[in-house]
Each structure stands twice: as C-alpha cells, then as structure tokens.
XYZ file of C-alpha atoms in Angstrom:
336
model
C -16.336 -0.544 -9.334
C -16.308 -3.283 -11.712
C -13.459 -5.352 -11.984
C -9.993 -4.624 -9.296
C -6.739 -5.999 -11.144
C -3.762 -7.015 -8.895
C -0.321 -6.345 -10.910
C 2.488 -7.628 -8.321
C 3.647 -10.650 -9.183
C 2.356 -13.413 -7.099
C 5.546 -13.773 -5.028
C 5.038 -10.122 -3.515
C 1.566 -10.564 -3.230
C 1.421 -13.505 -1.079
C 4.124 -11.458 1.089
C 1.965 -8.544 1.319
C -1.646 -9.383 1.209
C -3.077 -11.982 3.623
C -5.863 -14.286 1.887
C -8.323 -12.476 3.916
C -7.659 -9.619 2.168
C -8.170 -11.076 -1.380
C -11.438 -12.648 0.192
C -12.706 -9.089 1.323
C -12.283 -7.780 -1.835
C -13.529 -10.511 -3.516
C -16.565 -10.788 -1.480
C -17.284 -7.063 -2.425
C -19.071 -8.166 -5.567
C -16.324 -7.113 -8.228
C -14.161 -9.034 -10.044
C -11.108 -9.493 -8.726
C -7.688 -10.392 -11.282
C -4.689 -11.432 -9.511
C -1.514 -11.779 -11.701
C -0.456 -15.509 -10.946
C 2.959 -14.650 -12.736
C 6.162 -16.137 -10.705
C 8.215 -12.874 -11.414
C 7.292 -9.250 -12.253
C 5.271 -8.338 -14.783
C 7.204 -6.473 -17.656
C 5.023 -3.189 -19.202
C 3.656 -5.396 -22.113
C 2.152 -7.831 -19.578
C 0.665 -5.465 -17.061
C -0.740 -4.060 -20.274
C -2.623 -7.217 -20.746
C -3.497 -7.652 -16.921
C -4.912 -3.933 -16.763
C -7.494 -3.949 -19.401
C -10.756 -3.003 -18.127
C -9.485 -2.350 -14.850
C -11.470 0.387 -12.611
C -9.145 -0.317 -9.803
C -5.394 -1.357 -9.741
C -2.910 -2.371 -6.809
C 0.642 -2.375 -7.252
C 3.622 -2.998 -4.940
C 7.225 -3.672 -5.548
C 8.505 -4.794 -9.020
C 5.703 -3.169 -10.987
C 6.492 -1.271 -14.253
C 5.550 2.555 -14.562
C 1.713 2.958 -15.517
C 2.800 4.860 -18.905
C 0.770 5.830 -21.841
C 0.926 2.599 -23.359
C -0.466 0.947 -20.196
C -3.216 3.862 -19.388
C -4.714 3.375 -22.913
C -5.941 -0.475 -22.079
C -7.585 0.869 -19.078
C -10.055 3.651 -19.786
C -12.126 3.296 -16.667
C -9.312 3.688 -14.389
C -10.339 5.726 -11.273
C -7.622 4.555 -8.520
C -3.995 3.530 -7.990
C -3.546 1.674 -4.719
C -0.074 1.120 -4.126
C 1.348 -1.255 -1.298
C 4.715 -0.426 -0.787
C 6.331 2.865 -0.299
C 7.161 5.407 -2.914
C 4.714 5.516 -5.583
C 7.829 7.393 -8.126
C 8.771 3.576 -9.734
C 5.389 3.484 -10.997
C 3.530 6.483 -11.358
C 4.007 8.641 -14.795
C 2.083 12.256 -15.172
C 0.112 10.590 -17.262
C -1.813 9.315 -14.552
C -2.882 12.121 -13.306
C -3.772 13.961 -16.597
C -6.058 11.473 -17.015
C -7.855 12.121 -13.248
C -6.771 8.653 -11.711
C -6.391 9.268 -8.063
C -3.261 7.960 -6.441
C -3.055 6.162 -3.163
C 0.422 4.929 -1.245
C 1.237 2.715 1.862
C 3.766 4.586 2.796
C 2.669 6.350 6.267
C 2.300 2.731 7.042
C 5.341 1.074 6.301
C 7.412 4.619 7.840
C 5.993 2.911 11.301
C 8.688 0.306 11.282
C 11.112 3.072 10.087
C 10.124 4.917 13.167
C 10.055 2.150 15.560
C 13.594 0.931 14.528
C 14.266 4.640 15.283
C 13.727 4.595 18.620
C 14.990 1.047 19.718
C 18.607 2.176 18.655
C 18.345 5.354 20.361
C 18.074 3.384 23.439
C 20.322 0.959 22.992
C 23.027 3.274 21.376
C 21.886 5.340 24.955
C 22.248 2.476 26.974
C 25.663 1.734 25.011
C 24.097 -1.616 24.596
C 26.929 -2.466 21.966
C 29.758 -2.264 24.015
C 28.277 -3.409 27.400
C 27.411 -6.365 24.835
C 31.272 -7.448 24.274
C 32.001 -6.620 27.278
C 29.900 -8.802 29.313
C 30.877 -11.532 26.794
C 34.765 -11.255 26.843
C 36.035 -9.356 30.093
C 32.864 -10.190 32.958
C 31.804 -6.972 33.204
C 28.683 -6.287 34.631
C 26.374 -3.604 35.650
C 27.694 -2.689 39.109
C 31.121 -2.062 37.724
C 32.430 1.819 37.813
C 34.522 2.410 34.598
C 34.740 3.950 31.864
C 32.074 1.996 29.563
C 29.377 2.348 32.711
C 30.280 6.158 32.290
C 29.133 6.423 28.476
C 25.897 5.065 29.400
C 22.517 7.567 29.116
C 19.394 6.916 29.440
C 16.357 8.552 27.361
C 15.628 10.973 29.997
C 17.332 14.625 29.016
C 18.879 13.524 26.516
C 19.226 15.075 23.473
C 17.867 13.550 20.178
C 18.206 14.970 17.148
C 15.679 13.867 14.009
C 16.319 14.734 10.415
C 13.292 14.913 8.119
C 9.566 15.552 9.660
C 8.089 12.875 7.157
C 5.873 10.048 7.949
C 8.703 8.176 9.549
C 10.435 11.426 11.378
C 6.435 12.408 12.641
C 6.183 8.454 14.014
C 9.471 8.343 15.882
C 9.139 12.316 17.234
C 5.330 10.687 18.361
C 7.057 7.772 20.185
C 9.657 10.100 21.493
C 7.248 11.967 23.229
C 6.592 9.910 26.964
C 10.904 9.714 27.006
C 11.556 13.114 28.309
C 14.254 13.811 25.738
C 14.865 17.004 24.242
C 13.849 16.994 20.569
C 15.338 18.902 17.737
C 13.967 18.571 14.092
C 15.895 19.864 10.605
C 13.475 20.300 7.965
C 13.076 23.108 5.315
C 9.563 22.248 4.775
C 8.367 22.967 8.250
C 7.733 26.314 10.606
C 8.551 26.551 13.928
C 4.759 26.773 14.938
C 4.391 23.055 13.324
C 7.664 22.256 14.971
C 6.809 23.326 18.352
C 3.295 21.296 17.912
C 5.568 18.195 18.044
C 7.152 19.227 20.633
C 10.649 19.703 18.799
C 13.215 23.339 18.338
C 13.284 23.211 14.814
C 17.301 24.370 14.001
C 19.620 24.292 11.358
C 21.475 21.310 10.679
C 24.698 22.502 11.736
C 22.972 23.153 15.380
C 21.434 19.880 15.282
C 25.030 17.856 14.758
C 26.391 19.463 17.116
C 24.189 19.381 20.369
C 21.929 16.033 19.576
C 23.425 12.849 21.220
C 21.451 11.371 18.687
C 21.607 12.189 15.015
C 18.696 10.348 13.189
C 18.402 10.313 9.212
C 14.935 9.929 8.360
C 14.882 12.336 5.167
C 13.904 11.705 1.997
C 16.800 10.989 -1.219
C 16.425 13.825 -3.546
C 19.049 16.012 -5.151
C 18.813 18.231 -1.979
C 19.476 15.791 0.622
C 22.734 13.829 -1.219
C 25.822 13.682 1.369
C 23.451 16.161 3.167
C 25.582 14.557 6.706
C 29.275 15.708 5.278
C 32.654 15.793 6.609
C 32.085 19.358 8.311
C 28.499 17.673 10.522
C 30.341 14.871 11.194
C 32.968 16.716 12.553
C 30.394 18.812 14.502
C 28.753 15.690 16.272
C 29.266 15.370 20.262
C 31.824 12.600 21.771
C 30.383 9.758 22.576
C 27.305 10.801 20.041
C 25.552 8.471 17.426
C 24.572 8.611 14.120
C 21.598 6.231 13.122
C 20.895 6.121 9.068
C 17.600 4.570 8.217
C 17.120 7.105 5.073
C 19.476 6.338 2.265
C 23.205 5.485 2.238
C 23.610 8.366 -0.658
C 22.544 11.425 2.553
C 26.247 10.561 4.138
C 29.094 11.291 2.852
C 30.406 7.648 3.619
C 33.644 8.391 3.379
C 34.058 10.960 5.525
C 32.041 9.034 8.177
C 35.110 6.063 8.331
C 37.313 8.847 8.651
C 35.298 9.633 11.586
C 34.514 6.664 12.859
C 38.138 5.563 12.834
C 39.271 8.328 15.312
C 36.867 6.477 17.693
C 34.908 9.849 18.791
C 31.317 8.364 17.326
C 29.310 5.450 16.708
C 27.162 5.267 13.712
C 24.458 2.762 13.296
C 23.542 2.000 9.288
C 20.367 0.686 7.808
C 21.381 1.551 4.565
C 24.870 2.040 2.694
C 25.955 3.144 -0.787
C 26.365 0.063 -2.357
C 23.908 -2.252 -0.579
C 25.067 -4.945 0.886
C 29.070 -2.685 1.317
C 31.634 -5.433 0.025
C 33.210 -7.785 2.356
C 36.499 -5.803 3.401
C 34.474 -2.251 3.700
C 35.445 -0.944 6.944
C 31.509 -0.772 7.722
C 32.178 -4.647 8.479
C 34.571 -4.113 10.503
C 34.930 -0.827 12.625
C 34.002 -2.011 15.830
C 31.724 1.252 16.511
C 29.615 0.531 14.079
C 26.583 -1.700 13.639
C 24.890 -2.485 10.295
C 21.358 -3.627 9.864
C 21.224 -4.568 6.313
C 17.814 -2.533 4.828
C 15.684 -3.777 7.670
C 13.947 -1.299 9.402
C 10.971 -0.762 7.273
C 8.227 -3.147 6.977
C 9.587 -6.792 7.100
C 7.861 -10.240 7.111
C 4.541 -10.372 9.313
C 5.103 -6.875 8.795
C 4.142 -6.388 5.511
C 0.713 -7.502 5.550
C -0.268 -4.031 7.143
C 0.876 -2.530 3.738
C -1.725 -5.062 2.534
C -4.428 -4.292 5.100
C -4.236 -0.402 4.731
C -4.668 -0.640 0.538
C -7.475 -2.937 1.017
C -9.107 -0.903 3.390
C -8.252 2.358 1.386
C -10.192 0.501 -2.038
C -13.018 0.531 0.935
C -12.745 4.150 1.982
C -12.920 5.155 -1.630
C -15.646 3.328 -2.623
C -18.141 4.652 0.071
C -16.822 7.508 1.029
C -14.814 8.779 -2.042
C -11.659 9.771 -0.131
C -8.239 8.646 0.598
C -5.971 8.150 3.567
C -2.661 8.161 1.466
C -3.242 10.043 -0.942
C -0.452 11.001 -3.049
C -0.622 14.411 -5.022
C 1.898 15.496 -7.962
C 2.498 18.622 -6.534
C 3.875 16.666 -3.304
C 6.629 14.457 -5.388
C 9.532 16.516 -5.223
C 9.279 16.708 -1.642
C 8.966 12.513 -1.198
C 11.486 9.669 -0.782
C-alpha cells in the first residue's frame, strides 16, 4: 500500500476521524492525502483526489466511485467507508474491477441499538407521562392511579423487534439480561437463527399484536415501505409503543395520527417522512408522542468509532488480508 487518499471533505473528517487516527495511518509509511476542501467534493474533484490511490476512505457527502472516477485509480484494492450505507457511493463498477468494499455500519447500528433499548424502558416505565405529571399535578411515585397502573418494567414484558440487522442483533444482544420476551419479524432469518438469539421469530401481524413494544429497526427498500400500516397499527396492544429508529417511509404516517389521536398508543419517532415534519404536524403536538429528530445513530464523540473501526480495518487488511465489514454485492438488496 502506497499512497491512502481521504475523499470526505474536511468538515466530516474532523467529525469522524480523531488526529490520532490520521497519525496511525500516517505513521504506517504510506502516503497519506486528505482532501482539505471546506464542502464535498463533486465527482470531477474526487477524480483528481483519487489518482494513484491504493486505498480510499469515504464517509458522508462523497460522490459515487463511477467509471469516470475508477479509471484515475488503477491500483485501487479497498473502499473503506465511515458512515453507514455504502449504496451513495458504491457503483458495480467497483466490484468488476475486484476492489474490496468495507462499511462502518455494524458500528454506527450500536447507537441505533442502544437508543433502542433506553426508550423501551422509559416508554416501560411510562417515563413520559410520570414526567408531566410530576411537573404539573405533584404526583409522585407512591401514588395509586391510573398513570402508576400503565407502568412495566423490563421484566416479562413483551418486546417486539423488526429487522435482525446489525442494529436489531445489538438491541436483541442488550435485551438479553432484561428477562423480556423477544419476538423478531424478518424474512431473511430461520427459526433455528432466531431461537439462537433467543427470540420466536413470527409474522408481523403476530408481532403487533402481542409485543408491548414494537421496534423498527429494518432496512428502507421497496419491501419494507409503510411496512407498519393502518391494519398493524390497529393490531398493537393498549397502552403499547411504537419506537421508529428505521426510516419514516416503513409507517404509514398517516394512519399512525389516526391512531395516535384515539389515545390507545404511544409512538416514539427517530425519523419522519419529511425530516424535520413542519411546524403544525400533529407529530409536534400529540401529546403521546415523542420525537427525537435523526439522533439515535452515531452522534458527536460518537462518531469517531466510525473513524477508529475504518482505520483499524485499513490495518486488518493490510496484514491479514481480510475485512470486518465487508460489504458484498450480492448482500445490497437486503441493506438499508
């Protein structure tokens, strides 16, 4: 490995890469370009950037790696991409050629999965209303009514995850030492691999209706749009909760205020369809439901283990020739 080109610009590579990063690669005994651009590159510049490159890291903002781009780099052996979904930049193209692919995104599904499981135990706890409550009306924990009586805790209660992908595997991992009763949707999966993580994999009908929990954690793809329709909604327990950190387009939105209007649910949103919703969407103002505004991914101090995993993954492949996140074609249509 010769010469390791950095295409971000430099205002998403100082969010995602800590100097000592840069310094470890540098220090390897390559070259080492980093684009010092303020905004990101457009194709013709990461055209110039990527000539000669053997290695290249990309992130968010970066233009597909087309023909065009390919053709200035004939050397190139590895993509290392630190961010999530590898589809805004990789073209087939790449792979025709034999350049191996590499993503962050079993890293930055932790946070997904962590945000997971800190609103399923506040929505348990019915941490929301207890909130207003303790502000406006002095209640407090000893009281017996009827917002002690909606509160659950973790233990035998059911939760309900929706997509077994590197976020759905983290949270059903963290789930684990809770004593909940797990069930998992995915067409992908068998019941064997189900059962290994500890879930009853059912349909998704089954799973709206008997989770107390409905989490969203599959990927966007034809298949999956409004996938959480007026029918599931319907379907969901009293008293349940639906938490979105997938994509606003896998509920059908609409359907969901309808729902959340006759008061039976609570929904908590990390993502809507648009992003931010406009100021008088009922989103804002339903009192049963709390947005989170796109945050439950990798965020701030974050983001520099999306930096430390594709540094250490240029490592991995350069002694030992293999790849933690790997990303195959044949796995695409299948990905967020």
């Amino acid at each position: 490995m010769r010469k390791i080109v950095f295409l971000p610009g430099k205002h998403v590579t100082e969010r995602v890469f800590l100097p000592e990063h840069l310094e470890a690669l540098e220090n390897s005994g390559i070259e080492l370009i980093v684009n010092q651009g303020t905004a990101n590159p457009t194709s013709e510049e990461a055209a110039e950037w990527i000539a000669g490159a053997d290695v290249v890291f990309t992130s968010w903002g970066c233009p597909l790696l087309e023909k065009a781009i390919l053709d200035r780099a004939p050397n190139l052996k590895l993509v290392l991409h630190a961010a999530g979904s590898v589809k805004p930049v990789v073209t087939p193209e790449l792979w025709a050629r034999g350049i191996r692919v590499s993503s962050a995104a079993s890293v930055l599904s932790r946070g997904v999965g962590e945000t997971a499981l800190g609103l399923t135990i506040v929505s348990l706890k019915n941490i929301w209303e207890i909130t207003q409550k303790a502000r406006t009306e002095n209640w407090w924990g000893y009281r017996s009514d009827g917002t002690r009586s909606r509160i659950r805790e973790m233990y035998g209660s059911t939760v309900g995850c929706i997509g077994a992908g590197h976020a759905g595997r983290h949270y059903m991992e963290l789930l684990r030492p809770y004593g909940v009763r797990l069930l998992l949707n995915d067409p992908t999966l068998t019941r064997e691999q189900a059962d290994a993580w500890g879930a009853e994999l059912v349909d998704l009908d089954t799973l709206c209706a008997r989770a107390d929990v409905v989490t969203v954690l599959a990927p966007e793809l034809p298949e999956t749009y409004r996938m959480i329709d007026a029918g599931r909604l319907e379907r969901m327990k009293e008293g349940a909760t639906l938490i979105n950190l997938a994509r606003g387009s896998l509920v059908d939105e609409e359907a969901l205020i309808a729902e959340l209007k006759r008061g039976r649910i609570r929904a908590c949103l990390d993502v809507t369809v648009p992003e931010p919703p406009p100021a008088d969407h009922p989103f804002r103002t339903l009192p049963n439901v709390v947005l989170t505004g796109h945050i439950a991914g990798a965020v701030n101090n974050g983001l520099h283990a999306l930096g430390r995993f594709a540094m250490e993954e240029y490592f991995r492949f350069r002694e030992e020739g293999c790849l933690a996140g790997e990303v195959l074609p044949s796995s695409l249509n299948t990905k967020a």
